[in-house]
Amino acid sequence: MAILIPFSGDEKDSNFGKILMSDVVVKRRRNVFRGRKWTSSDVATFGVVVALHLMCIFAPFMFNWGAFWVAFGLYVITGLFGIGLSFHRNLSHKSFKLPKWLEYFFAYCGLHALQGDPITWVSIHRYHHQFVDSEKDPHSPIEGFWFSHMSWLFDHNTIAPKCGKSKNVGDLEKQLYYRCLRSTYIIHPIVLGAMLYALGGFPYIVWGMDPSNLLVHRIEWTGRSATLLAGDRTGGRRGSSPLCCLHPNVEIQSTIYENSDIVP
């Protein structure tokens, strides 16, 4: 389990100061690497994150226009439609309804963004909105900026007690389709990688699996952190920040506005 740095005095005065350009008070900082227990899930997730970044080194040397357009297409399919439209707006917030076949199709697209299965993703996201910036928020900034930014992804022992057994996704749990995606999750990205290799060799794997997915991850992390750094909490709501209007990208707009608690 991650080490909590102790502090003295009452809660009001006991903190590590505010995050730069934010009104968030950090109450404790978790040691990302040392003094904590790593689960197999933590190791696997950390390995994927590191691998995505390392693979970018090879991308310039394996560039061809076919691989580039594959990367762009997969970014749109897995990021904008899969994560932004399906996992986030449709499944997490129920902002709109889709024909069931189309809902399932977009959810399957999101499966290939390497952010987990729909049930797990939606459960964590709903808990985040229910307990935003509190002790029970899965990626609360009161644990420190970097924990909120990305290190929560590979800290299962911290997240599990907060998110329980995904009790807030009964609407998805009762559907066989989503249960199957959860139990077979790892198979689908492997199949996609094999298909990319068959179509264009290693350039298609490097560009199709790496820049597209890394861009999706980075946009999501940056969108969340941008509102954290530049927003305020007037009325207990995060981020009436001008950053909410700067980026035309659909996915980061969706991420920024939901982190401002503007959307339902």
Tab-separated table of N, CA and C in Angstrom, residues 81-216:
chain	number	residue	atom	x	y	z
A	81	PHE	N	-14.689	8.393	-30.693
A	81	PHE	CA	-15.927	7.624	-30.619
A	81	PHE	C	-15.930	6.631	-29.460
A	82	GLY	N	-14.817	5.931	-29.257
A	82	GLY	CA	-14.779	4.900	-28.225
A	82	GLY	C	-14.780	5.439	-26.813
A	83	ILE	N	-13.802	6.312	-26.493
A	83	ILE	CA	-13.700	6.862	-25.142
A	83	ILE	C	-14.604	8.075	-24.960
A	84	GLY	N	-14.455	9.079	-25.828
A	84	GLY	CA	-15.201	10.324	-25.660
A	84	GLY	C	-16.701	10.161	-25.766
A	85	LEU	N	-17.154	9.561	-26.869
A	85	LEU	CA	-18.593	9.433	-27.097
A	85	LEU	C	-19.201	8.281	-26.313
A	86	SER	N	-18.563	7.102	-26.341
A	86	SER	CA	-19.166	5.911	-25.737
A	86	SER	C	-18.914	5.801	-24.236
A	87	PHE	N	-17.680	5.502	-23.840
A	87	PHE	CA	-17.378	5.295	-22.416
A	87	PHE	C	-17.799	6.499	-21.576
A	88	HIS	N	-17.479	7.693	-22.075
A	88	HIS	CA	-17.693	8.900	-21.279
A	88	HIS	C	-19.130	9.410	-21.354
A	89	ARG	N	-19.520	9.912	-22.532
A	89	ARG	CA	-20.813	10.586	-22.626
A	89	ARG	C	-21.987	9.612	-22.584
A	90	ASN	N	-21.917	8.509	-23.323
A	90	ASN	CA	-23.047	7.596	-23.430
A	90	ASN	C	-23.195	6.676	-22.225
A	91	LEU	N	-22.121	5.983	-21.843
A	91	LEU	CA	-22.221	4.983	-20.780
A	91	LEU	C	-22.092	5.586	-19.383
A	92	SER	N	-21.140	6.492	-19.184
A	92	SER	CA	-20.928	7.049	-17.841
A	92	SER	C	-22.017	8.034	-17.450
A	93	HIS	N	-22.291	8.989	-18.338
A	93	HIS	CA	-23.218	10.068	-17.994
A	93	HIS	C	-24.618	9.886	-18.564
A	94	LYS	N	-24.791	8.921	-19.469
A	94	LYS	CA	-26.092	8.682	-20.092
A	94	LYS	C	-26.652	9.967	-20.699
A	95	SER	N	-25.787	10.693	-21.389
A	95	SER	CA	-26.182	11.971	-21.975
A	95	SER	C	-27.142	11.800	-23.141
A	96	PHE	N	-27.133	10.637	-23.750
A	96	PHE	CA	-28.023	10.366	-24.874
A	96	PHE	C	-28.179	8.858	-25.007
A	97	LYS	N	-29.160	8.446	-25.771
A	97	LYS	CA	-29.392	7.031	-26.021
A	97	LYS	C	-29.061	6.710	-27.475
A	98	LEU	N	-28.554	5.517	-27.668
A	98	LEU	CA	-28.241	5.025	-29.001
A	98	LEU	C	-28.962	3.703	-29.223
A	99	PRO	N	-29.221	3.348	-30.473
A	99	PRO	CA	-29.686	1.983	-30.727
A	99	PRO	C	-28.676	1.010	-30.116
A	100	LYS	N	-29.176	-0.069	-29.558
A	100	LYS	CA	-28.297	-0.960	-28.808
A	100	LYS	C	-27.115	-1.452	-29.643
A	101	TRP	N	-27.336	-1.754	-30.906
A	101	TRP	CA	-26.231	-2.239	-31.741
A	101	TRP	C	-25.159	-1.169	-31.903
A	102	LEU	N	-25.581	0.108	-32.000
A	102	LEU	CA	-24.617	1.188	-32.161
A	102	LEU	C	-23.894	1.471	-30.844
A	103	GLU	N	-24.621	1.367	-29.734
A	103	GLU	CA	-24.000	1.510	-28.410
A	103	GLU	C	-22.913	0.464	-28.221
A	104	TYR	N	-23.219	-0.776	-28.586
A	104	TYR	CA	-22.244	-1.853	-28.435
A	104	TYR	C	-21.044	-1.652	-29.358
A	105	PHE	N	-21.309	-1.161	-30.566
A	105	PHE	CA	-20.220	-0.948	-31.523
A	105	PHE	C	-19.241	0.103	-31.006
A	106	PHE	N	-19.752	1.239	-30.555
A	106	PHE	CA	-18.876	2.299	-30.057
A	106	PHE	C	-18.139	1.854	-28.791
A	107	ALA	N	-18.812	1.082	-27.945
A	107	ALA	CA	-18.150	0.567	-26.740
A	107	ALA	C	-17.007	-0.365	-27.122
A	108	TYR	N	-17.207	-1.145	-28.163
A	108	TYR	CA	-16.137	-2.036	-28.617
A	108	TYR	C	-14.960	-1.234	-29.166
A	109	CYS	N	-15.254	-0.114	-29.806
A	109	CYS	CA	-14.174	0.759	-30.284
A	109	CYS	C	-13.331	1.252	-29.111
A	110	GLY	N	-13.996	1.639	-28.026
A	110	GLY	CA	-13.279	2.141	-26.860
A	110	GLY	C	-12.411	1.096	-26.197
A	111	LEU	N	-12.756	-0.154	-26.395
A	111	LEU	CA	-11.987	-1.249	-25.806
A	111	LEU	C	-10.541	-1.244	-26.292
A	112	HIS	N	-10.312	-0.702	-27.490
A	112	HIS	CA	-8.982	-0.735	-28.101
A	112	HIS	C	-8.148	0.506	-27.782
A	113	ALA	N	-8.649	1.368	-26.905
A	113	ALA	CA	-7.872	2.543	-26.499
A	113	ALA	C	-6.939	2.223	-25.341
A	114	LEU	N	-6.935	0.966	-24.907
A	114	LEU	CA	-6.060	0.500	-23.822
A	114	LEU	C	-6.315	1.241	-22.512
A	115	GLN	N	-7.600	1.504	-22.236
A	115	GLN	CA	-7.971	2.125	-20.968
A	115	GLN	C	-8.873	1.223	-20.133
A	116	GLY	N	-8.926	-0.038	-20.496
A	116	GLY	CA	-9.737	-0.972	-19.734
A	116	GLY	C	-11.075	-1.249	-20.386
A	117	ASP	N	-11.837	-2.146	-19.773
A	117	ASP	CA	-13.148	-2.510	-20.304
A	117	ASP	C	-14.188	-1.475	-19.884
A	118	PRO	N	-15.352	-1.446	-20.546
A	118	PRO	CA	-16.366	-0.432	-20.235
A	118	PRO	C	-16.834	-0.450	-18.786
A	119	ILE	N	-17.058	-1.618	-18.193
A	119	ILE	CA	-17.573	-1.687	-16.824
A	119	ILE	C	-16.601	-1.034	-15.849
A	120	THR	N	-15.329	-1.385	-15.946
A	120	THR	CA	-14.330	-0.825	-15.032
A	120	THR	C	-14.166	0.671	-15.242
A	121	TRP	N	-14.060	1.100	-16.491
A	121	TRP	CA	-13.855	2.516	-16.814
A	121	TRP	C	-15.019	3.353	-16.299
A	122	VAL	N	-16.229	2.915	-16.605
A	122	VAL	CA	-17.426	3.679	-16.221
A	122	VAL	C	-17.587	3.719	-14.707
A	123	SER	N	-17.304	2.608	-14.040
A	123	SER	CA	-17.431	2.572	-12.580
A	123	SER	C	-16.522	3.598	-11.924
A	124	ILE	N	-15.249	3.621	-12.320
A	124	ILE	CA	-14.300	4.578	-11.745
A	124	ILE	C	-14.727	6.006	-12.046
A	125	HIS	N	-15.206	6.235	-13.258
A	125	HIS	CA	-15.588	7.592	-13.641
A	125	HIS	C	-16.817	8.072	-12.865
A	126	ARG	N	-17.761	7.190	-12.653
A	126	ARG	CA	-18.947	7.577	-11.879
A	126	ARG	C	-18.594	7.846	-10.425
A	127	TYR	N	-17.698	7.049	-9.863
A	127	TYR	CA	-17.246	7.317	-8.493
A	127	TYR	C	-16.538	8.670	-8.421
A	128	HIS	N	-15.782	8.990	-9.461
A	128	HIS	CA	-15.092	10.281	-9.491
A	128	HIS	C	-16.091	11.429	-9.395
A	129	HIS	N	-17.154	11.358	-10.165
A	129	HIS	CA	-18.143	12.438	-10.136
A	129	HIS	C	-18.951	12.444	-8.845
A	130	GLN	N	-19.193	11.286	-8.299
A	130	GLN	CA	-19.964	11.213	-7.053
A	130	GLN	C	-19.192	11.813	-5.885
A	131	PHE	N	-17.863	11.601	-5.879
A	131	PHE	CA	-17.048	12.051	-4.741
A	131	PHE	C	-15.933	12.999	-5.192
A	132	VAL	N	-16.207	13.846	-6.164
A	132	VAL	CA	-15.168	14.655	-6.788
A	132	VAL	C	-14.339	15.431	-5.766
A	133	ASP	N	-13.017	15.302	-5.893
A	133	ASP	CA	-12.030	16.016	-5.069
A	133	ASP	C	-12.161	15.742	-3.577
A	134	SER	N	-12.677	14.579	-3.227
A	134	SER	CA	-12.804	14.204	-1.820
A	134	SER	C	-11.937	12.980	-1.546
A	135	GLU	N	-11.993	12.491	-0.314
A	135	GLU	CA	-11.211	11.308	0.063
A	135	GLU	C	-11.583	10.089	-0.776
A	136	LYS	N	-12.843	10.019	-1.230
A	136	LYS	CA	-13.312	8.845	-1.962
A	136	LYS	C	-13.179	8.984	-3.474
A	137	ASP	N	-12.725	10.117	-3.937
A	137	ASP	CA	-12.489	10.309	-5.363
A	137	ASP	C	-11.331	9.400	-5.781
A	138	PRO	N	-11.527	8.509	-6.774
A	138	PRO	CA	-10.460	7.574	-7.167
A	138	PRO	C	-9.158	8.263	-7.561
A	139	HIS	N	-9.243	9.415	-8.197
A	139	HIS	CA	-8.017	10.147	-8.554
A	139	HIS	C	-8.113	11.584	-8.051
A	140	SER	N	-8.271	11.697	-6.750
A	140	SER	CA	-8.433	13.002	-6.121
A	140	SER	C	-7.128	13.793	-6.101
A	141	PRO	N	-7.174	15.074	-6.428
A	141	PRO	CA	-5.961	15.899	-6.373
A	141	PRO	C	-5.464	16.154	-4.956
A	142	ILE	N	-6.272	15.853	-3.945
A	142	ILE	CA	-5.785	16.046	-2.573
A	142	ILE	C	-4.695	15.035	-2.242
A	143	GLU	N	-4.518	14.021	-3.101
A	143	GLU	CA	-3.430	13.056	-2.941
A	143	GLU	C	-2.153	13.535	-3.631
A	144	GLY	N	-2.224	14.685	-4.286
A	144	GLY	CA	-1.077	15.211	-5.008
A	144	GLY	C	-1.357	15.308	-6.498
A	145	PHE	N	-0.694	16.238	-7.166
A	145	PHE	CA	-0.945	16.473	-8.588
A	145	PHE	C	-0.667	15.242	-9.435
A	146	TRP	N	0.499	14.603	-9.243
A	146	TRP	CA	0.872	13.490	-10.110
A	146	TRP	C	-0.005	12.268	-9.879
A	147	PHE	N	-0.477	12.093	-8.644
A	147	PHE	CA	-1.414	10.998	-8.397
A	147	PHE	C	-2.688	11.234	-9.191
A	148	SER	N	-3.208	12.452	-9.135
A	148	SER	CA	-4.421	12.778	-9.864
A	148	SER	C	-4.205	12.724	-11.370
A	149	HIS	N	-3.003	13.095	-11.805
A	149	HIS	CA	-2.710	13.152	-13.236
A	149	HIS	C	-2.646	11.765	-13.861
A	150	MET	N	-1.873	10.846	-13.254
A	150	MET	CA	-1.747	9.536	-13.883
A	150	MET	C	-1.345	8.392	-12.964
A	151	SER	N	-0.663	8.644	-11.851
A	151	SER	CA	-0.119	7.517	-11.083
A	151	SER	C	-1.203	6.695	-10.389
A	152	TRP	N	-2.428	7.238	-10.292
A	152	TRP	CA	-3.524	6.448	-9.734
A	152	TRP	C	-3.818	5.226	-10.600
A	153	LEU	N	-3.441	5.300	-11.863
A	153	LEU	CA	-3.709	4.198	-12.780
A	153	LEU	C	-3.036	2.907	-12.340
A	154	PHE	N	-1.864	3.028	-11.705
A	154	PHE	CA	-1.164	1.826	-11.246
A	154	PHE	C	-0.984	1.858	-9.736
A	155	ASP	N	-2.080	2.099	-9.028
A	155	ASP	CA	-2.089	2.053	-7.563
A	155	ASP	C	-3.377	1.368	-7.107
A	156	HIS	N	-3.468	0.088	-7.433
A	156	HIS	CA	-4.693	-0.676	-7.191
A	156	HIS	C	-5.103	-0.681	-5.723
A	157	ASN	N	-4.147	-0.781	-4.824
A	157	ASN	CA	-4.476	-0.862	-3.403
A	157	ASN	C	-5.076	0.431	-2.862
A	158	THR	N	-4.856	1.521	-3.557
A	158	THR	CA	-5.485	2.784	-3.173
A	158	THR	C	-6.858	2.926	-3.806
A	159	ILE	N	-6.980	2.497	-5.051
A	159	ILE	CA	-8.226	2.673	-5.788
A	159	ILE	C	-9.297	1.675	-5.367
A	160	ALA	N	-8.904	0.421	-5.126
A	160	ALA	CA	-9.877	-0.630	-4.828
A	160	ALA	C	-10.788	-0.311	-3.644
A	161	PRO	N	-10.261	0.168	-2.505
A	161	PRO	CA	-11.156	0.483	-1.386
A	161	PRO	C	-12.145	1.602	-1.708
A	162	LYS	N	-11.779	2.484	-2.631
A	162	LYS	CA	-12.662	3.594	-2.976
A	162	LYS	C	-13.753	3.163	-3.945
A	163	CYS	N	-13.389	2.299	-4.881
A	163	CYS	CA	-14.327	1.921	-5.932
A	163	CYS	C	-15.070	0.628	-5.639
A	164	GLY	N	-14.677	-0.069	-4.575
A	164	GLY	CA	-15.403	-1.267	-4.181
A	164	GLY	C	-15.456	-2.309	-5.275
A	165	LYS	N	-16.625	-2.871	-5.472
A	165	LYS	CA	-16.809	-3.926	-6.464
A	165	LYS	C	-17.688	-3.449	-7.613
A	166	SER	N	-17.469	-2.222	-8.033
A	166	SER	CA	-18.216	-1.654	-9.160
A	166	SER	C	-19.720	-1.731	-8.933
A	167	LYS	N	-20.153	-1.326	-7.752
A	167	LYS	CA	-21.567	-1.404	-7.408
A	167	LYS	C	-22.408	-0.329	-8.086
A	168	ASN	N	-21.770	0.599	-8.747
A	168	ASN	CA	-22.501	1.701	-9.373
A	168	ASN	C	-22.729	1.509	-10.867
A	169	VAL	N	-22.481	0.301	-11.357
A	169	VAL	CA	-22.658	0.037	-12.788
A	169	VAL	C	-23.576	-1.163	-13.012
A	170	GLY	N	-24.629	-1.250	-12.231
A	170	GLY	CA	-25.575	-2.350	-12.385
A	170	GLY	C	-26.210	-2.380	-13.756
A	171	ASP	N	-26.369	-1.201	-14.368
A	171	ASP	CA	-26.965	-1.132	-15.700
A	171	ASP	C	-26.093	-1.819	-16.742
A	172	LEU	N	-24.782	-1.818	-16.533
A	172	LEU	CA	-23.876	-2.499	-17.454
A	172	LEU	C	-23.642	-3.946	-17.047
A	173	GLU	N	-23.565	-4.180	-15.752
A	173	GLU	CA	-23.324	-5.535	-15.242
A	173	GLU	C	-24.411	-6.509	-15.688
A	174	LYS	N	-25.625	-6.039	-15.830
A	174	LYS	CA	-26.719	-6.949	-16.179
A	174	LYS	C	-26.734	-7.308	-17.666
A	175	GLN	N	-25.871	-6.679	-18.445
A	175	GLN	CA	-25.816	-6.963	-19.877
A	175	GLN	C	-24.662	-7.926	-20.170
A	176	LEU	N	-24.995	-9.047	-20.754
A	176	LEU	CA	-24.010	-10.085	-21.053
A	176	LEU	C	-22.869	-9.546	-21.908
A	177	TYR	N	-23.180	-8.666	-22.832
A	177	TYR	CA	-22.167	-8.123	-23.737
A	177	TYR	C	-21.028	-7.468	-22.971
A	178	TYR	N	-21.355	-6.620	-22.003
A	178	TYR	CA	-20.316	-5.906	-21.260
A	178	TYR	C	-19.563	-6.836	-20.315
A	179	ARG	N	-20.243	-7.829	-19.793
A	179	ARG	CA	-19.543	-8.804	-18.951
A	179	ARG	C	-18.546	-9.605	-19.779
A	180	CYS	N	-18.911	-9.921	-21.007
A	180	CYS	CA	-17.996	-10.656	-21.889
A	180	CYS	C	-16.778	-9.810	-22.249
A	181	LEU	N	-17.004	-8.525	-22.508
A	181	LEU	CA	-15.879	-7.645	-22.817
A	181	LEU	C	-14.920	-7.556	-21.641
A	182	ARG	N	-15.456	-7.551	-20.436
A	182	ARG	CA	-14.597	-7.480	-19.254
A	182	ARG	C	-13.767	-8.750	-19.100
A	183	SER	N	-14.372	-9.885	-19.306
A	183	SER	CA	-13.665	-11.151	-19.080
A	183	SER	C	-12.692	-11.487	-20.208
A	184	THR	N	-12.890	-10.895	-21.386
A	184	THR	CA	-12.015	-11.196	-22.529
A	184	THR	C	-11.215	-9.969	-22.972
A	185	TYR	N	-11.128	-8.975	-22.107
A	185	TYR	CA	-10.575	-7.668	-22.504
A	185	TYR	C	-9.222	-7.760	-23.201
A	186	ILE	N	-8.284	-8.470	-22.613
A	186	ILE	CA	-6.911	-8.465	-23.117
A	186	ILE	C	-6.801	-9.062	-24.513
A	187	ILE	N	-7.761	-9.909	-24.883
A	187	ILE	CA	-7.695	-10.584	-26.182
A	187	ILE	C	-7.850	-9.595	-27.331
A	188	HIS	N	-8.717	-8.624	-27.167
A	188	HIS	CA	-9.094	-7.751	-28.286
A	188	HIS	C	-7.954	-6.856	-28.780
A	189	PRO	N	-7.187	-6.186	-27.915
A	189	PRO	CA	-6.038	-5.426	-28.425
A	189	PRO	C	-4.988	-6.316	-29.090
A	190	ILE	N	-4.838	-7.542	-28.591
A	190	ILE	CA	-3.884	-8.475	-29.206
A	190	ILE	C	-4.327	-8.824	-30.622
A	191	VAL	N	-5.621	-9.078	-30.787
A	191	VAL	CA	-6.158	-9.382	-32.116
A	191	VAL	C	-5.974	-8.188	-33.047
A	192	LEU	N	-6.230	-6.985	-32.537
A	192	LEU	CA	-6.039	-5.784	-33.355
A	192	LEU	C	-4.580	-5.654	-33.787
A	193	GLY	N	-3.650	-5.907	-32.862
A	193	GLY	CA	-2.234	-5.842	-33.202
A	193	GLY	C	-1.859	-6.841	-34.280
A	194	ALA	N	-2.418	-8.048	-34.190
A	194	ALA	CA	-2.144	-9.073	-35.198
A	194	ALA	C	-2.686	-8.656	-36.560
A	195	MET	N	-3.859	-8.050	-36.574
A	195	MET	CA	-4.453	-7.586	-37.832
A	195	MET	C	-3.611	-6.465	-38.448
A	196	LEU	N	-3.135	-5.560	-37.612
A	196	LEU	CA	-2.301	-4.468	-38.118
A	196	LEU	C	-1.001	-5.004	-38.713
A	197	TYR	N	-0.418	-5.997	-38.046
A	197	TYR	CA	0.818	-6.593	-38.559
A	197	TYR	C	0.572	-7.266	-39.904
A	198	ALA	N	-0.556	-7.946	-40.023
A	198	ALA	CA	-0.878	-8.623	-41.277
A	198	ALA	C	-1.085	-7.623	-42.413
A	199	LEU	N	-1.601	-6.450	-42.077
A	199	LEU	CA	-1.888	-5.443	-43.098
A	199	LEU	C	-0.659	-4.635	-43.510
A	200	GLY	N	0.217	-4.348	-42.553
A	200	GLY	CA	1.327	-3.457	-42.890
A	200	GLY	C	2.606	-3.686	-42.134
A	201	GLY	N	2.734	-4.812	-41.457
A	201	GLY	CA	3.962	-5.106	-40.738
A	201	GLY	C	4.153	-4.241	-39.496
A	202	PHE	N	5.397	-4.130	-39.053
A	202	PHE	CA	5.698	-3.399	-37.818
A	202	PHE	C	5.340	-1.910	-37.875
A	203	PRO	N	5.478	-1.227	-39.023
A	203	PRO	CA	5.063	0.181	-39.053
A	203	PRO	C	3.597	0.369	-38.665
A	204	TYR	N	2.739	-0.554	-39.092
A	204	TYR	CA	1.320	-0.437	-38.755
A	204	TYR	C	1.084	-0.713	-37.271
A	205	ILE	N	1.878	-1.626	-36.691
A	205	ILE	CA	1.740	-1.883	-35.252
A	205	ILE	C	2.209	-0.670	-34.451
A	206	VAL	N	3.394	-0.157	-34.810
A	206	VAL	CA	3.952	0.974	-34.065
A	206	VAL	C	3.036	2.186	-34.155
A	207	TRP	N	2.611	2.531	-35.356
A	207	TRP	CA	1.772	3.716	-35.522
A	207	TRP	C	0.320	3.460	-35.133
A	208	GLY	N	-0.162	2.276	-35.395
A	208	GLY	CA	-1.562	1.988	-35.081
A	208	GLY	C	-1.834	1.774	-33.608
A	209	MET	N	-0.858	1.203	-32.886
A	209	MET	CA	-1.067	0.901	-31.472
A	209	MET	C	-0.472	1.954	-30.546
A	210	ASP	N	0.470	2.766	-31.058
A	210	ASP	CA	1.188	3.662	-30.145
A	210	ASP	C	0.772	5.126	-30.227
A	211	PRO	N	1.125	5.882	-31.277
A	211	PRO	CA	0.768	7.302	-31.262
A	211	PRO	C	-0.720	7.558	-31.072
A	212	SER	N	-1.559	6.733	-31.682
A	212	SER	CA	-3.003	6.947	-31.552
A	212	SER	C	-3.459	6.767	-30.112
A	213	ASN	N	-3.034	5.668	-29.468
A	213	ASN	CA	-3.436	5.428	-28.081
A	213	ASN	C	-2.776	6.406	-27.120
A	214	LEU	N	-1.509	6.725	-27.361
A	214	LEU	CA	-0.815	7.658	-26.478
A	214	LEU	C	-1.450	9.040	-26.553
A	215	LEU	N	-1.887	9.429	-27.742
A	215	LEU	CA	-2.555	10.718	-27.895
A	215	LEU	C	-3.872	10.742	-27.130
A	216	VAL	N	-4.618	9.643	-27.193
A	216	VAL	CA	-5.873	9.554	-26.439
A	216	VAL	C	-5.604	9.696	-24.946
